[in-house]
Amino acid sequence: MKTIFSLSIIALLLVSCANKNEGAPANAPATLPVLNIAYQSAVTETEFPVAIQGKNDVEIRPQVNGTLDKIYVDEGAYVNQGQPLFKINDNPYRQQLNNATASLNAAEASLINAQLEVEKLTPLVLNKVVSDYQLKTAKANFSIAKANVAQNRATVEAAQINVNYTLIKAPVSGYIGRLPKKQGSLISQNDPEALTRLSDTKEIYAYFSLGENDFINFKSNYQGATINDKLKNLPPVSLVLSDNSIYSQTGKVDMVDGQFDKTTGAITLRAKFPNANGLLRSGNTGKVKISIQHDNSIVIPQEATIEIQDKLYVVLVDKKNNIARQPIQVSGKSGTNYLVKEGIKTGDRIVLKGFENLPDGATIIPDTTKKVVAKL
């Protein structure tokens, strides 16, 4: 009996405690951090894939046919403008030069004879010893001989050019590419593959494309009456390399193509970067990062948003501290923040975090212990 009585007392105490807990406010308002919306300045960054080329990217091709006698450089070597690169066997072309020179000498001798004939007949015609017809014929022969000299001299110069073409020199300073032809190879002007490619990379060009809508936004984001004016007002751009590291030198967008590509519907822009240390080479890839300054913008942290069915929402707090989800449209990103285009305005309040399980209409207690701002 004592045991039964003791169990009854314990049961009554448990029921009493349970009744007290049921009377407690189970749905007490949550205390959550709140952000007061105000205008701020922010910078957004947009990345575009680029193809990198040297300032001068030249294919080295032969101007004459023949056998490749010598290769003076190695793949990847740096060469200066005017430095010899290849030597083509010049024997056939020197023979042509010798023949042309001999023909020129003969033509010059004929010119001398024709001139002597004119000088001989001129006084005879004045003294009426011979007819004027003979002098005219001599003068015509002199003109023909003079023309022959000019023609043969041109042939000599053409032959000399071909001889000069047998020594291929660097048209610009830069780095040598691959050498597909080896010593002893027969090469031709019509070869589909170049002897090599020479790249001057002291400055490099990063080419990227903008779609029509992106180009319209590009023009509207910068001041200036013309494209050149807008380019001058464009801040320096950064180059993101293939390993996602940032190239140490900033560049400048200095060219916009004259027309859109009909196939892709895009227009090409060019950014120029210094490359004195030769880190970048033609054929590198990466991304160019363009920054845009936004004044008087509404900036909120990305963590203060929730995505539902491809739409972004924030949680608004009204004057009574009741919450409701509000759809927004963003115009860009700035670090870990969104730039809001539509949906909220200055003076509004939004919940920063902890709102995931709260229904619309719930009441919260705004956390005012510290000022919360979006970090730019």
Short mmCIF file of C-alpha atoms in Angstrom, two decimals:
data_model
loop_
_atom_site.label_atom_id
_atom_site.label_comp_id
_atom_site.label_asym_id
_atom_site.label_seq_id
_atom_site.Cartn_x
_atom_site.Cartn_y
_atom_site.Cartn_z
CA MET A 1 0.00 0.00 0.00
CA LYS A 2 2.84 2.39 0.82
CA THR A 3 4.42 1.67 -2.57
CA ILE A 4 1.16 2.32 -4.42
CA PHE A 5 0.68 5.58 -2.51
CA SER A 6 4.19 6.76 -3.38
CA LEU A 7 3.69 6.03 -7.09
CA SER A 8 0.44 7.98 -7.05
CA ILE A 9 2.15 11.03 -5.53
CA ILE A 10 4.90 10.94 -8.25
CA ALA A 11 2.29 10.66 -11.00
CA LEU A 12 0.42 13.68 -9.67
CA LEU A 13 3.63 15.72 -9.60
CA LEU A 14 4.46 14.81 -13.22
CA VAL A 15 0.97 15.76 -14.38
CA SER A 16 1.28 19.06 -12.51
CA CYS A 17 4.62 19.83 -14.20
CA ALA A 18 3.20 18.93 -17.60
CA ASN A 19 0.29 21.28 -17.08
CA LYS A 20 2.71 24.10 -16.19
CA ASN A 21 4.75 23.52 -19.39
CA GLU A 22 1.61 23.59 -21.48
CA GLY A 23 0.83 26.99 -20.09
CA ALA A 24 4.27 28.35 -21.15
CA PRO A 25 4.47 30.40 -24.41
CA ALA A 26 5.71 27.67 -26.82
CA ASN A 27 5.54 30.08 -29.86
CA ALA A 28 7.44 32.97 -28.33
CA PRO A 29 8.81 35.41 -30.99
CA ALA A 30 12.33 34.61 -32.20
CA THR A 31 15.06 37.20 -31.91
CA LEU A 32 16.65 37.61 -35.34
CA PRO A 33 19.21 40.03 -36.88
CA VAL A 34 17.61 42.65 -39.09
CA LEU A 35 19.16 44.85 -41.79
CA ASN A 36 17.90 48.39 -42.42
CA ILE A 37 17.95 49.01 -46.16
CA ALA A 38 19.86 52.13 -47.24
CA TYR A 39 21.67 53.27 -50.36
CA GLN A 40 25.31 52.23 -50.67
CA SER A 41 28.08 52.25 -53.26
CA ALA A 42 29.20 48.92 -54.67
CA VAL A 43 31.37 47.43 -57.38
CA THR A 44 30.23 44.51 -59.51
CA GLU A 45 32.59 42.34 -61.51
CA THR A 46 31.72 40.47 -64.69
CA GLU A 47 33.98 37.84 -66.24
CA PHE A 48 34.31 36.98 -69.93
CA PRO A 49 36.40 34.16 -71.44
CA VAL A 50 39.37 35.45 -73.44
CA ALA A 51 41.76 34.21 -76.10
CA ILE A 52 45.27 35.60 -75.62
CA GLN A 53 47.57 36.60 -78.47
CA GLY A 54 50.87 38.43 -78.69
CA LYS A 55 50.95 42.00 -79.91
CA ASN A 56 52.55 40.66 -83.08
CA ASP A 57 51.74 37.06 -83.88
CA VAL A 58 53.38 36.30 -87.23
CA GLU A 59 53.49 33.17 -89.36
CA ILE A 60 56.93 32.64 -90.91
CA ARG A 61 56.55 31.26 -94.44
CA PRO A 62 59.06 30.87 -97.30
CA GLN A 63 58.89 33.27 -100.23
CA VAL A 64 60.77 30.86 -102.53
CA ASN A 65 60.86 27.09 -103.00
CA GLY A 66 63.86 24.96 -102.20
CA THR A 67 65.67 22.77 -99.73
CA LEU A 68 65.97 23.90 -96.12
CA ASP A 69 69.73 24.03 -95.60
CA LYS A 70 70.04 25.50 -92.10
CA ILE A 71 67.92 26.25 -89.04
CA TYR A 72 69.55 28.91 -86.86
CA VAL A 73 67.12 28.88 -83.91
CA ASP A 74 65.47 26.41 -81.58
CA GLU A 75 61.86 26.05 -80.55
CA GLY A 76 60.84 28.46 -77.80
CA ALA A 77 63.89 30.70 -78.28
CA TYR A 78 63.61 34.47 -78.07
CA VAL A 79 64.88 36.23 -81.20
CA ASN A 80 65.42 39.86 -82.12
CA GLN A 81 64.07 41.59 -85.19
CA GLY A 82 66.33 40.93 -88.18
CA GLN A 83 67.96 37.84 -86.69
CA PRO A 84 68.44 34.96 -89.21
CA LEU A 85 66.04 32.06 -88.69
CA PHE A 86 66.32 29.75 -91.73
CA LYS A 87 68.52 29.32 -94.81
CA ILE A 88 67.18 27.87 -98.06
CA ASN A 89 69.64 26.48 -100.63
CA ASP A 90 70.34 29.48 -102.87
CA ASN A 91 72.28 27.84 -105.72
CA PRO A 92 69.40 27.89 -108.26
CA TYR A 93 68.62 31.51 -107.45
CA ARG A 94 72.26 32.64 -107.66
CA GLN A 95 72.44 31.02 -111.09
CA GLN A 96 69.37 32.97 -112.13
CA LEU A 97 71.01 36.11 -110.79
CA ASN A 98 74.19 35.41 -112.79
CA ASN A 99 72.20 34.89 -116.01
CA ALA A 100 70.22 38.07 -115.42
CA THR A 101 73.41 40.01 -114.75
CA ALA A 102 74.99 38.74 -117.97
CA SER A 103 71.89 39.73 -119.95
CA LEU A 104 72.04 43.17 -118.37
CA ASN A 105 75.67 43.59 -119.38
CA ALA A 106 74.82 42.64 -122.97
CA ALA A 107 71.92 45.06 -123.01
CA GLU A 108 74.12 47.86 -121.70
CA ALA A 109 76.68 47.14 -124.44
CA SER A 110 73.93 47.30 -127.07
CA LEU A 111 72.82 50.60 -125.60
CA ILE A 112 76.32 51.99 -125.99
CA ASN A 113 76.42 50.87 -129.63
CA ALA A 114 73.04 52.42 -130.32
CA GLN A 115 74.15 55.67 -128.71
CA LEU A 116 77.35 55.72 -130.82
CA GLU A 117 75.29 55.19 -133.96
CA VAL A 118 73.11 58.19 -133.11
CA GLU A 119 76.15 60.34 -132.37
CA LYS A 120 77.74 59.29 -135.68
CA LEU A 121 74.70 60.04 -137.85
CA THR A 122 73.66 63.31 -136.23
CA PRO A 123 76.37 65.52 -137.87
CA LEU A 124 76.00 63.65 -141.17
CA VAL A 125 72.35 64.49 -141.29
CA LEU A 126 73.09 68.13 -140.45
CA ASN A 127 75.51 68.26 -143.38
CA LYS A 128 73.02 66.40 -145.56
CA VAL A 129 75.45 63.60 -146.16
CA VAL A 130 72.88 60.96 -145.18
CA SER A 131 69.14 61.06 -145.06
CA ASP A 132 67.15 61.97 -141.99
CA TYR A 133 65.52 58.52 -142.15
CA GLN A 134 68.74 56.79 -141.06
CA LEU A 135 69.06 59.03 -138.02
CA LYS A 136 65.49 58.36 -137.00
CA THR A 137 66.10 54.62 -137.28
CA ALA A 138 69.23 54.93 -135.14
CA LYS A 139 67.34 56.88 -132.49
CA ALA A 140 64.61 54.23 -132.44
CA ASN A 141 67.21 51.51 -131.98
CA PHE A 142 68.71 53.55 -129.14
CA SER A 143 65.31 53.71 -127.42
CA ILE A 144 64.87 49.97 -127.81
CA ALA A 145 68.33 49.34 -126.36
CA LYS A 146 67.56 51.64 -123.45
CA ALA A 147 64.33 49.76 -122.75
CA ASN A 148 66.17 46.45 -122.90
CA VAL A 149 68.61 47.71 -120.29
CA ALA A 150 65.75 48.70 -117.99
CA GLN A 151 64.05 45.35 -118.50
CA ASN A 152 67.21 43.37 -117.78
CA ARG A 153 67.98 45.52 -114.77
CA ALA A 154 64.52 44.66 -113.38
CA THR A 155 65.25 40.98 -114.00
CA VAL A 156 68.50 41.31 -112.05
CA GLU A 157 66.70 42.99 -109.17
CA ALA A 158 64.03 40.25 -109.12
CA ALA A 159 66.72 37.58 -109.11
CA GLN A 160 68.50 39.39 -106.28
CA ILE A 161 65.24 39.49 -104.29
CA ASN A 162 64.87 35.73 -104.67
CA VAL A 163 68.44 35.25 -103.46
CA ASN A 164 67.67 37.44 -100.44
CA TYR A 165 64.52 35.41 -99.76
CA THR A 166 66.65 32.32 -99.22
CA LEU A 167 67.77 33.81 -95.89
CA ILE A 168 64.66 34.14 -93.71
CA LYS A 169 64.97 36.71 -90.93
CA ALA A 170 62.75 37.57 -87.98
CA PRO A 171 60.31 40.35 -88.97
CA VAL A 172 59.71 41.23 -85.29
CA SER A 173 61.23 40.34 -81.93
CA GLY A 174 59.54 37.52 -80.09
CA TYR A 175 59.40 33.84 -79.20
CA ILE A 176 59.78 31.05 -81.76
CA GLY A 177 57.03 28.44 -81.90
CA ARG A 178 57.18 24.85 -83.10
CA LEU A 179 59.49 23.90 -86.00
CA PRO A 180 57.63 21.26 -88.05
CA LYS A 181 60.20 21.35 -90.90
CA LYS A 182 63.64 19.94 -90.28
CA GLN A 183 66.97 20.52 -92.02
CA GLY A 184 66.95 18.98 -95.49
CA SER A 185 63.19 19.26 -95.94
CA LEU A 186 61.82 20.46 -99.27
CA ILE A 187 59.75 23.57 -98.62
CA SER A 188 57.40 25.54 -100.83
CA GLN A 189 55.48 28.79 -100.85
CA ASN A 190 52.28 26.72 -101.06
CA ASP A 191 52.93 24.60 -97.98
CA PRO A 192 49.79 24.49 -95.81
CA GLU A 193 51.90 24.64 -92.65
CA ALA A 194 54.14 27.56 -91.81
CA LEU A 195 57.83 27.13 -90.99
CA THR A 196 57.08 28.48 -87.52
CA ARG A 197 55.14 31.16 -85.70
CA LEU A 198 56.81 34.17 -84.11
CA SER A 199 55.07 35.92 -81.21
CA ASP A 200 55.98 39.32 -79.82
CA THR A 201 54.54 39.07 -76.29
CA LYS A 202 55.99 42.14 -74.57
CA GLU A 203 52.36 43.20 -74.66
CA ILE A 204 49.54 40.73 -75.02
CA TYR A 205 46.03 41.17 -76.35
CA ALA A 206 43.10 39.43 -74.65
CA TYR A 207 40.14 39.15 -77.02
CA PHE A 208 36.65 38.57 -75.61
CA SER A 209 33.11 38.81 -76.93
CA LEU A 210 29.93 40.49 -75.71
CA GLY A 211 26.42 39.54 -76.77
CA GLU A 212 24.12 42.27 -77.98
CA ASN A 213 22.40 42.75 -74.61
CA ASP A 214 25.73 42.74 -72.75
CA PHE A 215 27.10 45.30 -75.18
CA ILE A 216 24.09 47.56 -74.64
CA ASN A 217 24.62 47.32 -70.88
CA PHE A 218 28.33 47.97 -71.39
CA LYS A 219 27.59 51.19 -73.27
CA SER A 220 25.03 52.38 -70.74
CA ASN A 221 27.26 51.81 -67.68
CA TYR A 222 30.02 54.23 -68.70
CA GLN A 223 30.03 57.91 -69.49
CA GLY A 224 30.95 59.26 -72.91
CA ALA A 225 29.34 60.30 -76.15
CA THR A 226 31.28 57.82 -78.29
CA ILE A 227 32.70 54.33 -77.83
CA ASN A 228 36.21 55.78 -77.59
CA ASP A 229 35.06 58.13 -74.83
CA LYS A 230 33.52 55.23 -72.94
CA LEU A 231 36.73 53.19 -73.29
CA LYS A 232 38.68 56.07 -71.75
CA ASN A 233 36.32 56.07 -68.77
CA LEU A 234 36.53 52.31 -68.36
CA PRO A 235 38.58 51.39 -65.25
CA PRO A 236 41.51 48.95 -65.51
CA VAL A 237 40.52 45.32 -65.98
CA SER A 238 41.97 42.19 -64.40
CA LEU A 239 42.98 38.93 -66.04
CA VAL A 240 42.04 35.65 -64.36
CA LEU A 241 44.40 32.90 -65.50
CA SER A 242 43.42 29.30 -66.16
CA ASP A 243 44.36 28.27 -62.58
CA ASN A 244 42.03 31.02 -61.24
CA SER A 245 44.96 33.15 -60.08
CA ILE A 246 44.91 36.86 -60.88
CA TYR A 247 47.57 38.15 -63.28
CA SER A 248 49.79 40.65 -61.50
CA GLN A 249 49.33 43.42 -64.09
CA THR A 250 46.06 45.17 -64.86
CA GLY A 251 45.05 45.90 -68.43
CA LYS A 252 43.00 48.35 -70.43
CA VAL A 253 40.19 47.73 -72.91
CA ASP A 254 41.32 49.69 -75.95
CA MET A 255 39.36 48.33 -78.92
CA VAL A 256 35.79 47.47 -79.90
CA ASP A 257 35.23 45.68 -83.19
CA GLY A 258 33.47 47.60 -85.93
CA GLN A 259 30.59 45.15 -86.31
CA PHE A 260 28.83 42.16 -84.79
CA ASP A 261 29.61 38.66 -85.96
CA LYS A 262 26.59 37.52 -88.00
CA THR A 263 27.14 33.90 -86.98
CA THR A 264 27.48 34.33 -83.21
CA GLY A 265 25.63 37.63 -82.73
CA ALA A 266 28.53 38.89 -80.61
CA ILE A 267 31.00 41.73 -80.88
CA THR A 268 34.70 41.44 -80.04
CA LEU A 269 36.58 43.66 -77.60
CA ARG A 270 40.30 43.75 -76.87
CA ALA A 271 42.10 44.30 -73.59
CA LYS A 272 45.82 45.08 -73.59
CA PHE A 273 48.12 43.85 -70.81
CA PRO A 274 51.87 44.45 -70.24
CA ASN A 275 53.93 41.27 -70.27
CA ALA A 276 57.57 42.31 -69.91
CA ASN A 277 58.52 39.14 -68.01
CA GLY A 278 57.08 36.88 -70.72
CA LEU A 279 54.76 35.01 -68.34
CA LEU A 280 51.94 34.96 -70.88
CA ARG A 281 52.23 33.46 -74.36
CA SER A 282 50.03 33.37 -77.41
CA GLY A 283 47.41 30.70 -77.01
CA ASN A 284 46.92 31.16 -73.25
CA THR A 285 43.33 31.24 -72.03
CA GLY A 286 41.65 32.89 -69.10
CA LYS A 287 38.96 35.38 -68.21
CA VAL A 288 38.92 39.14 -68.22
CA LYS A 289 37.23 40.70 -65.20
CA ILE A 290 35.52 44.06 -65.75
CA SER A 291 34.49 46.16 -62.74
CA ILE A 292 31.50 48.52 -62.71
CA GLN A 293 31.00 51.17 -60.01
CA HIS A 294 27.41 51.50 -58.76
CA ASP A 295 26.46 54.54 -56.70
CA ASN A 296 23.23 54.80 -54.66
CA SER A 297 22.48 51.10 -54.90
CA ILE A 298 20.60 48.74 -52.62
CA VAL A 299 23.02 46.07 -51.45
CA ILE A 300 22.08 43.03 -49.40
CA PRO A 301 24.04 39.92 -48.35
CA GLN A 302 23.33 36.79 -50.37
CA GLU A 303 22.67 34.93 -47.11
CA ALA A 304 19.64 37.18 -46.54
CA THR A 305 17.89 35.67 -49.58
CA ILE A 306 16.14 32.40 -50.27
CA GLU A 307 15.61 30.84 -53.69
CA ILE A 308 12.21 29.27 -54.44
CA GLN A 309 11.47 27.94 -57.94
CA ASP A 310 14.22 29.99 -59.57
CA LYS A 311 13.07 33.19 -57.85
CA LEU A 312 14.86 35.09 -55.10
CA TYR A 313 13.04 36.23 -51.99
CA VAL A 314 13.87 38.27 -48.90
CA VAL A 315 11.94 38.30 -45.62
CA LEU A 316 10.48 41.75 -44.97
CA VAL A 317 9.77 43.03 -41.48
CA ASP A 318 6.82 45.44 -41.13
CA LYS A 319 6.22 48.08 -38.47
CA LYS A 320 4.61 45.51 -36.17
CA ASN A 321 7.63 43.22 -36.58
CA ASN A 322 5.62 40.72 -38.61
CA ILE A 323 7.46 39.02 -41.46
CA ALA A 324 6.52 38.22 -45.05
CA ARG A 325 8.49 36.88 -48.02
CA GLN A 326 9.07 39.43 -50.78
CA PRO A 327 10.34 38.55 -54.31
CA ILE A 328 13.25 40.63 -55.59
CA GLN A 329 15.19 41.11 -58.82
CA VAL A 330 18.94 41.56 -58.72
CA SER A 331 21.10 43.40 -61.24
CA GLY A 332 24.43 41.89 -60.28
CA LYS A 333 26.76 40.59 -57.59
CA SER A 334 29.37 42.40 -55.55
CA GLY A 335 31.45 39.86 -53.67
CA THR A 336 29.03 37.98 -51.43
CA ASN A 337 26.31 40.60 -51.89
CA TYR A 338 23.45 41.15 -54.33
CA LEU A 339 22.60 44.47 -55.96
CA VAL A 340 18.81 44.70 -55.84
CA LYS A 341 17.03 46.10 -58.87
CA GLU A 342 13.40 45.73 -57.75
CA GLY A 343 11.42 44.44 -54.80
CA ILE A 344 12.69 46.47 -51.82
CA LYS A 345 13.50 50.10 -51.18
CA THR A 346 15.33 52.29 -48.72
CA GLY A 347 13.69 52.32 -45.31
CA ASP A 348 12.62 48.67 -45.53
CA ARG A 349 13.86 46.09 -43.07
CA ILE A 350 14.79 42.52 -43.90
CA VAL A 351 15.77 39.52 -41.78
CA LEU A 352 19.37 38.50 -42.31
CA LYS A 353 19.22 34.88 -41.19
CA GLY A 354 17.30 32.35 -39.16
CA PHE A 355 14.04 32.82 -41.07
CA GLU A 356 13.99 29.52 -42.97
CA ASN A 357 11.35 27.78 -40.82
CA LEU A 358 9.20 30.82 -40.02
CA PRO A 359 5.86 31.23 -41.82
CA ASP A 360 4.61 34.47 -43.32
CA GLY A 361 2.86 36.56 -40.67
CA ALA A 362 5.07 35.35 -37.84
CA THR A 363 6.29 37.95 -35.36
CA ILE A 364 9.96 38.39 -34.52
CA ILE A 365 12.01 40.48 -32.19
CA PRO A 366 14.54 42.53 -34.22
CA ASP A 367 18.08 42.19 -32.92
CA THR A 368 19.22 45.74 -32.28
CA THR A 369 22.21 44.95 -30.10
CA LYS A 370 24.56 45.78 -32.97
CA LYS A 371 24.35 47.48 -36.32
CA VAL A 372 24.35 45.03 -39.20
CA VAL A 373 25.47 46.18 -42.64
CA ALA A 374 26.26 44.44 -45.89
CA LYS A 375 30.02 44.02 -46.26
CA LEU A 376 31.36 45.29 -49.59
#
